[in-house]
XYZ file of C-alpha atoms in Angstrom:
623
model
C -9.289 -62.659 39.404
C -7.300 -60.341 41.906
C -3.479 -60.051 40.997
C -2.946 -61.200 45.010
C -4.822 -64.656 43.425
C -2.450 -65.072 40.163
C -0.692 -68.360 40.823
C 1.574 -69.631 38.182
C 2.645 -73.088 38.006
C 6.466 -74.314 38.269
C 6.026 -77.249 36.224
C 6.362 -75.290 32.681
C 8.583 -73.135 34.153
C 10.889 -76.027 35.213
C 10.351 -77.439 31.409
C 10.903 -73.671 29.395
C 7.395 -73.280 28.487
C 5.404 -73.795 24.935
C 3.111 -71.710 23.364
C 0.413 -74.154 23.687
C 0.052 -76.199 26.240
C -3.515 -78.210 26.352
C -4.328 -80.374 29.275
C -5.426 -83.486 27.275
C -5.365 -84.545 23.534
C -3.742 -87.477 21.792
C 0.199 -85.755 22.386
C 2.073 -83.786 25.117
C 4.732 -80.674 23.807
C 7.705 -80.360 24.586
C 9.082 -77.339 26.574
C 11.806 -74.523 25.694
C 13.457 -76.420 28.435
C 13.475 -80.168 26.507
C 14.512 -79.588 23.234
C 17.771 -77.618 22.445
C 18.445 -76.914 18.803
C 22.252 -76.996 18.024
C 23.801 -75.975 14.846
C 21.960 -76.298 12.003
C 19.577 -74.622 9.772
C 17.453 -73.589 12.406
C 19.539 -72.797 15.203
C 21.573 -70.315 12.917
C 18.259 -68.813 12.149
C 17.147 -68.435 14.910
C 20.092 -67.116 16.493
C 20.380 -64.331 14.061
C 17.074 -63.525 15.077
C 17.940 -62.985 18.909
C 20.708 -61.218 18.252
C 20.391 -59.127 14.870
C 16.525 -58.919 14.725
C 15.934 -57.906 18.157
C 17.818 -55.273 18.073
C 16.277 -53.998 14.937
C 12.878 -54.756 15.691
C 13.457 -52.787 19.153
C 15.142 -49.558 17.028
C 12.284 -49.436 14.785
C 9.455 -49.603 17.384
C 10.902 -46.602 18.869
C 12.170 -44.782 15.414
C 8.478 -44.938 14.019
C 6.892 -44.053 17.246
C 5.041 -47.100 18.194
C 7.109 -47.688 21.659
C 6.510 -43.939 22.776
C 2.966 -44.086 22.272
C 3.298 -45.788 25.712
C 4.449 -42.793 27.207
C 3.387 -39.681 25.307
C -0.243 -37.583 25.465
C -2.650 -38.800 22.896
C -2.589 -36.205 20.500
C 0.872 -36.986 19.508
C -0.011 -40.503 18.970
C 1.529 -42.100 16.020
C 0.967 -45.574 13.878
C -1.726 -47.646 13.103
C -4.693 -48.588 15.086
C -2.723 -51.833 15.895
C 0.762 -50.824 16.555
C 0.438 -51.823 20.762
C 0.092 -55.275 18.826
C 3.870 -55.093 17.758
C 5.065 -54.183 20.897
C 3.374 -56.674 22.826
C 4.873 -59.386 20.019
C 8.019 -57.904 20.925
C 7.947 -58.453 24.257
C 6.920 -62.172 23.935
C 9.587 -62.904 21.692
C 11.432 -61.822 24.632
C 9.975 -63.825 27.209
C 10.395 -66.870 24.702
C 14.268 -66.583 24.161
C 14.648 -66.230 28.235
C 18.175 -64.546 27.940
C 19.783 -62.873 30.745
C 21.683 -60.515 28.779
C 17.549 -59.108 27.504
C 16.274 -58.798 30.471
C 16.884 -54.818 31.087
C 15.739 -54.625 27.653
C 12.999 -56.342 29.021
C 11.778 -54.832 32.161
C 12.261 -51.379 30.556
C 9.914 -51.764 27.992
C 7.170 -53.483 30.422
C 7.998 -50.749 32.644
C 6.424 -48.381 29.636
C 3.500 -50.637 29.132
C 2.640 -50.821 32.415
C 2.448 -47.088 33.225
C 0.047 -46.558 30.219
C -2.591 -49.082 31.621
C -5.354 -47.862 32.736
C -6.883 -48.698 36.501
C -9.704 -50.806 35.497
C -7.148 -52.732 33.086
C -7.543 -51.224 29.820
C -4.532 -51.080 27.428
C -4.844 -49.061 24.732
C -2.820 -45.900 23.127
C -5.343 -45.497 20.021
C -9.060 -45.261 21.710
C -10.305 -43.859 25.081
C -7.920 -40.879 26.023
C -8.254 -36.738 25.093
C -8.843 -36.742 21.667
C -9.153 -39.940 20.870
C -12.201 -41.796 19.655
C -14.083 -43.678 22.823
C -13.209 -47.364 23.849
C -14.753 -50.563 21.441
C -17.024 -47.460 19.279
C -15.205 -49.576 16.495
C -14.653 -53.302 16.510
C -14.541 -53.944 12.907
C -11.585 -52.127 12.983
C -10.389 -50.794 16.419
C -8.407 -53.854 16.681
C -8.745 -53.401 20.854
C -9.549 -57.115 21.776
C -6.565 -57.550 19.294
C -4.387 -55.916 20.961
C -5.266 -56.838 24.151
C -5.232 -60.495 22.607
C -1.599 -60.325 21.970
C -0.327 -58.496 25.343
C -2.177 -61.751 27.115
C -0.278 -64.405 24.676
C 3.183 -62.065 25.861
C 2.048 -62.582 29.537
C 1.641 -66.310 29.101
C 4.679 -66.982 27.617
C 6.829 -65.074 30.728
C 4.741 -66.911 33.010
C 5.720 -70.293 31.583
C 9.293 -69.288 30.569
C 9.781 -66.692 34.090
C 6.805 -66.824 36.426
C 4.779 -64.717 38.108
C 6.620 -60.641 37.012
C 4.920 -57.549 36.366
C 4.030 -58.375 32.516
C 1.648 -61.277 33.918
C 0.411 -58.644 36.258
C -0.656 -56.180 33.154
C -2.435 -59.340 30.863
C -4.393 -60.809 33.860
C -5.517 -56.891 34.472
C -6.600 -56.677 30.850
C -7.916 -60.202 30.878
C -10.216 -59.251 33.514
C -11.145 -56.125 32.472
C -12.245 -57.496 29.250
C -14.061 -60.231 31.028
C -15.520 -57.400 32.686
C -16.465 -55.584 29.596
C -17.303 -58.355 26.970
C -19.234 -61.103 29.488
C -22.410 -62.406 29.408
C -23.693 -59.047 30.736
C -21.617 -56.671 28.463
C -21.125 -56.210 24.909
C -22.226 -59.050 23.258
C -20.273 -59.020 20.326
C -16.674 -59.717 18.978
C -13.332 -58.445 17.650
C -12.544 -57.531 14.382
C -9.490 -59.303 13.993
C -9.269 -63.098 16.332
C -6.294 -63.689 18.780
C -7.799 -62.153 22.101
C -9.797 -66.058 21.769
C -6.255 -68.244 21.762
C -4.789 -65.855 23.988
C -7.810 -66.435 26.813
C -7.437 -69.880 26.586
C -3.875 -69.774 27.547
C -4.102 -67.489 30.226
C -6.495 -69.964 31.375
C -3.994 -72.914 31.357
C -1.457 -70.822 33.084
C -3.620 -69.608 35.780
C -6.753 -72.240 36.299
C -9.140 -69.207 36.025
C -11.994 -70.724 34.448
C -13.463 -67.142 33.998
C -11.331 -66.758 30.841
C -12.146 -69.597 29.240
C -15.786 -69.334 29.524
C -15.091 -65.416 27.634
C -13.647 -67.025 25.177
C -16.420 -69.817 24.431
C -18.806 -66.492 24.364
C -16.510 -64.876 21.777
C -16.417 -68.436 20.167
C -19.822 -68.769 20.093
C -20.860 -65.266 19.098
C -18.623 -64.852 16.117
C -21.137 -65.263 12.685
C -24.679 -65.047 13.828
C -23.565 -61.749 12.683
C -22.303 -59.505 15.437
C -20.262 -57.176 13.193
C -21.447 -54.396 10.452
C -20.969 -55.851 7.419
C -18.106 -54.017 5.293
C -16.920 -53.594 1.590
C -15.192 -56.962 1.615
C -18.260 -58.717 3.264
C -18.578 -60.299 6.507
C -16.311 -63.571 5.736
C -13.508 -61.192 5.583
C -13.727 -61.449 9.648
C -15.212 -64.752 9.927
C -18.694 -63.271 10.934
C -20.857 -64.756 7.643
C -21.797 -67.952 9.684
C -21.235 -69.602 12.855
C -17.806 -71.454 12.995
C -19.199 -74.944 13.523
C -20.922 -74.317 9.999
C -18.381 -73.186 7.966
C -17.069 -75.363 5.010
C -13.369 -73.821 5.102
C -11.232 -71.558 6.599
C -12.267 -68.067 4.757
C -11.710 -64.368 4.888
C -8.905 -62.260 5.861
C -6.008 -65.312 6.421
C -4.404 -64.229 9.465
C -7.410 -63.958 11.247
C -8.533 -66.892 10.102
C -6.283 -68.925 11.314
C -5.717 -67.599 14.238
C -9.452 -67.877 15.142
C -9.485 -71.570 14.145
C -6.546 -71.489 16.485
C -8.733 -70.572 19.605
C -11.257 -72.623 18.354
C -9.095 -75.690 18.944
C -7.844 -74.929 22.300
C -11.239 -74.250 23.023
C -12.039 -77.774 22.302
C -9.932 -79.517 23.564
C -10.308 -77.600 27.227
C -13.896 -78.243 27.062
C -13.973 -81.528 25.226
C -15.925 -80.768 22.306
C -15.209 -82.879 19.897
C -17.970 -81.097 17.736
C -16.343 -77.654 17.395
C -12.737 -79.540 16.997
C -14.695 -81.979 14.171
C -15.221 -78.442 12.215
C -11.820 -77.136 12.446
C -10.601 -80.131 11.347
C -12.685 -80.215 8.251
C -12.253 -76.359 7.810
C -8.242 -77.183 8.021
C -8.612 -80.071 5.567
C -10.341 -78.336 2.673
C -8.201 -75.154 2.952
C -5.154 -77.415 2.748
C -6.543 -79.542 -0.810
C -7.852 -76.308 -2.128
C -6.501 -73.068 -1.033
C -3.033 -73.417 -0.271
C 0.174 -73.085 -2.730
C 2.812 -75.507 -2.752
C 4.855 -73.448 -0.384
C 2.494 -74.239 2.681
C 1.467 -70.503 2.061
C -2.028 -68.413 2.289
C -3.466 -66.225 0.776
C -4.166 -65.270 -2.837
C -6.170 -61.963 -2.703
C -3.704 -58.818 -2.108
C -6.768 -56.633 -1.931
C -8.401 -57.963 1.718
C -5.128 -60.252 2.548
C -7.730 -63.095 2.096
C -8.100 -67.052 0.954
C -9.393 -67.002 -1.842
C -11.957 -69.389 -3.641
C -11.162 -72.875 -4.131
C -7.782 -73.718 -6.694
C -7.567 -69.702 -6.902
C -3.750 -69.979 -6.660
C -2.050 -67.593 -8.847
C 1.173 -67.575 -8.610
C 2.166 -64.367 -9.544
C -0.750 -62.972 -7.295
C 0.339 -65.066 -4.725
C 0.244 -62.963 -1.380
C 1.085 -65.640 1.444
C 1.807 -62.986 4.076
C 4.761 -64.129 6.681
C 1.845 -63.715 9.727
C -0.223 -65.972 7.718
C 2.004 -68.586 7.907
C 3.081 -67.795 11.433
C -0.335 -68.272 12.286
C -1.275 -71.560 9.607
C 1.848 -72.922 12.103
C -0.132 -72.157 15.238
C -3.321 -73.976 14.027
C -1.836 -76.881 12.623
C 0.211 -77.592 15.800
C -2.619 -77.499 18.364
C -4.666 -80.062 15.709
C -0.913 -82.322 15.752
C -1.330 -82.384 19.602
C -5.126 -82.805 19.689
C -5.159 -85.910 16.695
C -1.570 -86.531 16.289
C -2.081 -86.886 12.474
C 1.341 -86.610 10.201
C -0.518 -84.016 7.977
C -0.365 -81.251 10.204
C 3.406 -82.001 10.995
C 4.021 -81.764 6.813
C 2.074 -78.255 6.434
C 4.408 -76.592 9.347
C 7.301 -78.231 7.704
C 6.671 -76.619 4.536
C 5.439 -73.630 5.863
C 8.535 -73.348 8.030
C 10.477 -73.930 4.901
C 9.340 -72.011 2.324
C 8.070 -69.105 4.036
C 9.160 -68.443 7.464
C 12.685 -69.232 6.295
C 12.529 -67.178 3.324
C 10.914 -63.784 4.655
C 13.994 -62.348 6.460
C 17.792 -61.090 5.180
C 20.468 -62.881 6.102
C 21.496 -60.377 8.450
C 17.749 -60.375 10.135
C 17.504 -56.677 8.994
C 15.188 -57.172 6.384
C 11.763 -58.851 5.971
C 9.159 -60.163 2.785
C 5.717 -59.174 4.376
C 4.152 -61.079 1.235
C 5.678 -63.811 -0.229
C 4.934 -63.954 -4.246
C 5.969 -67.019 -6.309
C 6.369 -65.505 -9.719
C 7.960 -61.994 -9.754
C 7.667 -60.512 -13.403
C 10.340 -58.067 -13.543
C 13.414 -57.343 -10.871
C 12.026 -55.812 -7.774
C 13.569 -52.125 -6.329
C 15.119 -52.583 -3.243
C 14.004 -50.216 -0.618
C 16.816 -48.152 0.995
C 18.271 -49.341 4.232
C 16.306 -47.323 7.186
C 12.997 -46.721 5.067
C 9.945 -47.642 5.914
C 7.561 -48.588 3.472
C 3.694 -49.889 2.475
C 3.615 -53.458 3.585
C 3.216 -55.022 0.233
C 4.414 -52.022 -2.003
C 8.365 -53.425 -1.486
C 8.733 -55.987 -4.432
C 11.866 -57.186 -2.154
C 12.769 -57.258 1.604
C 12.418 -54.236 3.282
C 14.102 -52.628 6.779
C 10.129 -52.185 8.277
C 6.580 -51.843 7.143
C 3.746 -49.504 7.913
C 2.054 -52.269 8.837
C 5.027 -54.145 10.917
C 3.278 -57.252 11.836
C 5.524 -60.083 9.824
C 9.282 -58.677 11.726
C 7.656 -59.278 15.196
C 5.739 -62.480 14.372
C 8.802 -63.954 12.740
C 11.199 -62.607 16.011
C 8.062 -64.613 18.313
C 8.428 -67.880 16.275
C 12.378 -68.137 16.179
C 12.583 -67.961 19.299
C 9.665 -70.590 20.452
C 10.713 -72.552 17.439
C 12.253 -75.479 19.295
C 9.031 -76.141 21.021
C 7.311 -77.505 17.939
C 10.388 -80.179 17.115
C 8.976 -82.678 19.670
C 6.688 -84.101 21.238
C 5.645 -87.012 23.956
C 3.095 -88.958 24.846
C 2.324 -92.018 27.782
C 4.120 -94.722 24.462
C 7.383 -92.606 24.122
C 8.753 -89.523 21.735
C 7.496 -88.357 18.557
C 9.984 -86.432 16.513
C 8.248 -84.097 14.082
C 10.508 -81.957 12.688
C 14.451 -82.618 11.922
C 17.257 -80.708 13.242
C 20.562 -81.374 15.011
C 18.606 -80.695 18.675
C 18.974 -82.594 22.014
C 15.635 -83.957 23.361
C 14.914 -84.267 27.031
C 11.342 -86.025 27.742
C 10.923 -87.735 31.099
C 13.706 -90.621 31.205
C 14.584 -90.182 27.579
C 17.636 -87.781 26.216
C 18.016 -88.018 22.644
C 20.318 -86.746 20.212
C 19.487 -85.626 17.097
C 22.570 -85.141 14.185
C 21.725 -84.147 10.413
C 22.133 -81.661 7.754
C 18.338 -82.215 6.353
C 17.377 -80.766 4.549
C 20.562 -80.468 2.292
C 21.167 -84.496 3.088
C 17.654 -86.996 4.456
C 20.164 -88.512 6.515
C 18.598 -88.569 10.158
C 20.662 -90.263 13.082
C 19.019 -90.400 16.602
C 20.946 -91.353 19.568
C 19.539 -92.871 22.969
C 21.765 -90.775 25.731
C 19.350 -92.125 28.417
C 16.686 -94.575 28.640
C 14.171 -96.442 30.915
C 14.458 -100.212 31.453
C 11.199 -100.544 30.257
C 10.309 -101.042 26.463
C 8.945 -97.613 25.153
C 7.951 -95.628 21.725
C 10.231 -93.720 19.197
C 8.464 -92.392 16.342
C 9.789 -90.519 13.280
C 7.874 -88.482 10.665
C 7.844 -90.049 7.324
C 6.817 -86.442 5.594
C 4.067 -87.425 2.872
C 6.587 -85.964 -0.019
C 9.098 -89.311 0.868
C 8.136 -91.813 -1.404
C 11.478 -93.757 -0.341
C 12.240 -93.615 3.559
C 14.038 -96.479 5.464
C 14.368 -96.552 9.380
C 17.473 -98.847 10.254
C 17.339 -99.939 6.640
C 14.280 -101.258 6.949
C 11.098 -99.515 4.399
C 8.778 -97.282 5.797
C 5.937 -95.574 4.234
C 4.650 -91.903 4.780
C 3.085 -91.039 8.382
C 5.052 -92.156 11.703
C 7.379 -94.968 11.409
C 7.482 -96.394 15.204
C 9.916 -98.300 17.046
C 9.244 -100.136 20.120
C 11.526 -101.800 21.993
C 13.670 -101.264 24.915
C 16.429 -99.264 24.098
C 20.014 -99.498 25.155
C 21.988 -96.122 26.040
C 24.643 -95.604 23.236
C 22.699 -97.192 19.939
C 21.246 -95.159 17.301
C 18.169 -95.369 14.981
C 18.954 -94.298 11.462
C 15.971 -92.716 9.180
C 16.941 -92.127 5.624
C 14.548 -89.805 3.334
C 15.199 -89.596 -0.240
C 16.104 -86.427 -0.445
C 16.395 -85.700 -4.063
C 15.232 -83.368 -6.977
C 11.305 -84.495 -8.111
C 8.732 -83.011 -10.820
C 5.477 -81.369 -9.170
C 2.664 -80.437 -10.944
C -0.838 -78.882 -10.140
C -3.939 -80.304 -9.549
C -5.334 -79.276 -13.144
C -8.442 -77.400 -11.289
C -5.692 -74.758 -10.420
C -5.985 -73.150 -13.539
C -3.458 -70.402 -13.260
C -0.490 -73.291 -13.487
C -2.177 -75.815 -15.897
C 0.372 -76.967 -18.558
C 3.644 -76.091 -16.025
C 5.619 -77.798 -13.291
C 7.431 -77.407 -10.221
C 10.473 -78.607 -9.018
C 11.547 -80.047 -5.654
C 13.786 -81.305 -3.466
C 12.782 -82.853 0.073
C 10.707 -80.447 2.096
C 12.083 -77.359 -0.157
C 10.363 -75.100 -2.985
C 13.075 -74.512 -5.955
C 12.913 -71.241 -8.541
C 13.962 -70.044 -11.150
C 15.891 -66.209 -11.272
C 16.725 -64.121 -13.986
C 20.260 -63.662 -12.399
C 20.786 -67.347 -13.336
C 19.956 -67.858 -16.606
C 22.549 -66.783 -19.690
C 23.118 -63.208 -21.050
C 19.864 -61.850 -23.430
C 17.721 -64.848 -22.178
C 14.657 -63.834 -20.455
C 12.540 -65.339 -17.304
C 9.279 -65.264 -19.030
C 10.670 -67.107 -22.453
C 12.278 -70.273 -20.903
C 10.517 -73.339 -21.251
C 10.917 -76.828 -19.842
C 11.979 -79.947 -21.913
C 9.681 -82.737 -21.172
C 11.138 -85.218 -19.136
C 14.546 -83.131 -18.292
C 16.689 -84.522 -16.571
C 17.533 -83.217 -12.933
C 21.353 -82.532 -11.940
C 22.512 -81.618 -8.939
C 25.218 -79.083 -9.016
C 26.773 -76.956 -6.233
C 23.652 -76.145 -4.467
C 21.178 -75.810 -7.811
C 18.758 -78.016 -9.371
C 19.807 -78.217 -13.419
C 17.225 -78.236 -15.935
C 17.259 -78.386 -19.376
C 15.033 -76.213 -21.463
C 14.706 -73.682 -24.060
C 14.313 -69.745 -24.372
C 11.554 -69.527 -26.500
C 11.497 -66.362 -28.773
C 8.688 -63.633 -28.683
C 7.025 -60.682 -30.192
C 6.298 -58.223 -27.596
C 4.478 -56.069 -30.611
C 2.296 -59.330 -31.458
C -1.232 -60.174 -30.438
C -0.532 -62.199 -27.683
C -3.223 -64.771 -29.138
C -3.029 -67.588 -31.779
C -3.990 -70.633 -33.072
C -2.640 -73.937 -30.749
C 0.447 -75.515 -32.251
C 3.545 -77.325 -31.172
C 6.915 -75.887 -31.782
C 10.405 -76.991 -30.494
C 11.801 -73.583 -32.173
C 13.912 -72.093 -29.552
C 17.579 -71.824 -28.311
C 18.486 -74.673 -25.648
C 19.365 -73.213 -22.123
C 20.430 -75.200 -18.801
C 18.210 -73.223 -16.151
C 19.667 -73.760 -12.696
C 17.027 -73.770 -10.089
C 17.845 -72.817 -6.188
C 15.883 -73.166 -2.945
C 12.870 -70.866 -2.929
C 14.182 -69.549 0.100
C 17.124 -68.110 -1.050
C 15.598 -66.151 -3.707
C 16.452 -62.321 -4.049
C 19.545 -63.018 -1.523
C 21.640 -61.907 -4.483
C 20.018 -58.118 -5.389
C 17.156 -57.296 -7.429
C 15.589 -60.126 -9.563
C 12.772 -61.527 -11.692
C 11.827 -65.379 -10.383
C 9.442 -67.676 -11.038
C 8.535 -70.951 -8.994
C 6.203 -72.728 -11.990
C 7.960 -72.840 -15.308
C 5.526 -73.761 -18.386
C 6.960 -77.202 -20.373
C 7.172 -77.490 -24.389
């Protein structure tokens, strides 16, 4: 479409915008505009994010050279094939948080982008210019459509959070150009990496262009039959082994996984295919019994960043890469509003929990690009400044090679109140709890708790209709004890439906205690150990915790311990089993109960190497 023809609708404007916003399915989001967080565990997060991370994330883009690559020749090019990505990531984060006091941030950096576009609306600083290998001569890897994917998801969000500005300008250029270039008469293949798919669709709900999504059912559509060379880690790696409607699970390379499943979805629900949404659903559904850790997190093969087979869940091979779970977020949200089933509500909440909260510093400065659940010996810190191999730093580093995780994280913060609530023609649904104030139609609600320290959740009508209407509450699958107003409720959505009164408040209580988890026995790598938990949160073990000479890898669990709370830890009783470390490490079977007894306090997973350097372990082996 012609920029003179780009019309951008007030109404998501008017309501802060979402980053997905389908025009049918069984709920409606929320906007930026309807849900304010206030202090909590989220808000604090996030605002450390706007205001520590940002400024970081913006230092390091133009310290290792990715910014300038915007405005310098070619040759002098410097990053990976896929640094525009983090720019554009950048910039959305941006457009999410809608702050006044960014906005010459803002404008200066689109200012940069914009000059480097070229007229027929390719954006690109690695392929196409002096030097520089020609445009899509590698798709396996180029990461182009990629890149192009992500500058479109930035323009969408200032259009819903802004309007119509010169960033919305540069993605409907690029849209069209690769509408242009990738259509039913051009290159009939596909991307290495997904995201260009999603980030049609969307452009397509901001602007009404049907063009775009049509380009996006032919990426769809195309991806499998196979399109793509095959490569050393085979063609599942990209999702090109079979067509997507025929896949058993989600497969390959996680992040782009994910994020393809993610397109697939708003696909289907734009077009009404209840086919294609059937298979995402089942894809979703095996990958969630089979090949996902406890955390919520993906990924178990460090060597293509992949899924790997079913109840292959090491833990101490565990990679769960932050942008996996960014992206395991953005699928199971658009198959919450398209189905509305609790399940995908509990996967973001323990993806949000255990890994989104736990991959940055305190101060926002610092970043886990892979999240491991059983770290053998103390990590090395990496010196403030440094930049180093994205899974090389055995504890948070200042910035990555490969920088995706810092700008997916910054992206997610700050759009992070959009996936609290939602609405439908019944009433509210509340999905995820934090003290927030929720604005949908002729309901305001306030929302006041400390979850997920206390399962105390109180929820007061500000403003109500006169009519009888919906309210329902999330009864997350891991509360075997929940009450609403005192009276029982069982996992799923507990709804009320009355007519309210301005003034009253509904009272869920979760049991929000310490439990025993253990494995489904088919995941071999932590047969004969458990987990502990408490509510939505992941608990560890450090070596910083446990008692002078007594090491991680010797301390066994007591059958049956008892659980104490105490000052923020979990209290276990167990023992610190002596070893040989000059003995075969194979025997006979046999019980013992030789050992010195140790109390092993256990914190939030979260939380872990906040102190300095140290060995952890989230499944301990019992007696």
């Amino acid at each position: 479409m012609t920029i003179e023809e780009v019309t951008v609708t007030g109404e998501w404007i008017r309501r802060g915008g979402t980053p997905a916003a389908p025009s049918t399915g069984r709920l409606r989001p929320l906007g930026l505009g309807e849900v304010t967080l206030r202090p909590g565990f989220w808000q604090r997060r996030r605002d450390v994010s706007r205001t520590a991370s940002f400024a970081h994330i913006e230092h390091w883009l133009e310290k290792a050279g990715w910014l300038p690559n915007f405005d310098l020749p070619s040759g002098l090019r410097r990053g990976r094939e896929f640094s525009d990505s983090e720019v554009y990531k950048f910039l959305e984060a941006l457009a999410w948080a809608d702050d006044p006091a960014l906005e010459d941030r803002y404008r200066a950096i689109v200012a940069r982008v914009a000059a480097a576009q070229q007229p027929d609306g390719y954006l690109n600083t690695n392929f196409g210019r002096p030097g520089q290998a020609a445009r899509y001569s590698d798709l396996e890897w180029g990461h182009e459509l990629y890149c192009h994917g992500h500058l479109i998801q930035a323009g969408v969000a200032r259009a819903r959070t802004h309007g119509h500005d010169d960033l919305v300008t540069v993605a409907v250029r690029a849209a069209d150009h690769v509408c242009d270039t990738f259509g039913p008469d051009g290159i009939a293949s596909v991307c290495g990496h997904a995201v260009i798919e999603t980030a049609l669709v969307e452009l397509y709900r901001v602007t009404g262009d049907r063009r775009y999504l049509e380009q996006a059912r032919l990426f769809i559509d195309r991806r499998g039959r196979p399109v793509l060379d095959d490569i050393e880690f085979g063609r599942a790696y990209f999702q090109d082994d079979v067509p997507i409607r025929e896949a058993r699970s989600l497969r390959g390379h996680a992040v782009r996984a994910v994020y393809l499943a993610a397109g697939a979805v708003d696909l289907a629900v734009e077009t009404g295919d209840d086919g294609l949404l059937d298979a995402i659903d089942r894809q979703w559904r095996h990958a969630a019994a089979r090949r996902t850790y406890l955390t919520g997190g993906i990924g178990s093969r460090h060597q293509d960043e992949a899924y790997g087979d079913d109840f292959v869940l090491p833990p101490d091979r565990a990679y769960q890469e932050t942008c996996a779970g960014v992206g395991s977020i953005m699928l199971a949200w658009r198959l919450l509003l398209a189905r509305g089933d609790a399940r995908y509500a509990d996967l973001i909440e323990r993806i949000l929990f255990n890994i989104i909260a736990t991959s940055p510093a305190d101060d926002g400065t610092r970043f886990f690009y892979a999240n491991t659940l059983h770290q053998r010996v103390p990590g090395a810190e990496p010196a403030a400044g440094t930049q180093v191999p994205r899974a090389a730093s055995s504890l948070r580093a200042s910035w990555f090679a490969v920088s995706c995780c810092p700008t997916n994280l910054s992206r997610t913060f700050a759009s992070l109140a959009a996936y609290v609530a939602t609405s439908d023609d019944d009433g509210v649904q509340i999905h995820q709890y934090t003290p927030a104030s929720i604005t949908a139609g002729g309901v305001e609600l306030d929302v006041d708790t400390a979850y997920p320290d206390d399962g105390r959740v109180t929820v007061r009508i500000v403003r109500t209709p006169d009519t009888p209407w919906t309210l329902a509450l999330r009864i997350p699958g891991w509360a075997t004890e929940a009450t609403v107003d005192g009276i029982p409720a069982a996992p799923g959505y507990a709804r009320i439906t009355r007519r309210f009164v301005a003034g009253e408040t509904i009272v869920l209580d979760l049991a929000v205690r310490p439990r025993v988890t253990v494995a489904d026995p088919r995941i071999d790598a932590v047969r004969g150990s458990v987990a502990i938990e408490r509510g939505p949160l992941v608990y560890c073990a450090e070596s910083v915790d446990l008692p002078p000479g007594v090491a991680l890898d010797t301390i066994r669990l007591e059958p049956g311990t008892d659980l104490v709370e105490r000052d923020g830890a979990v209290i276990v009783t167990g023992r610190a089993v002596p070893v040989d470390d000059d003995a075969w490490p194979y025997a006979a079977p046999g019980v013992s109960d030789a050992g010195t007894a140790v109390e092993i306090p256990l914190y939030p997973y979260h939380r872990w190497a906040r102190r300095g350097p140290s060995a952890m372990r989230v499944w301990i082996p019992t007696i």
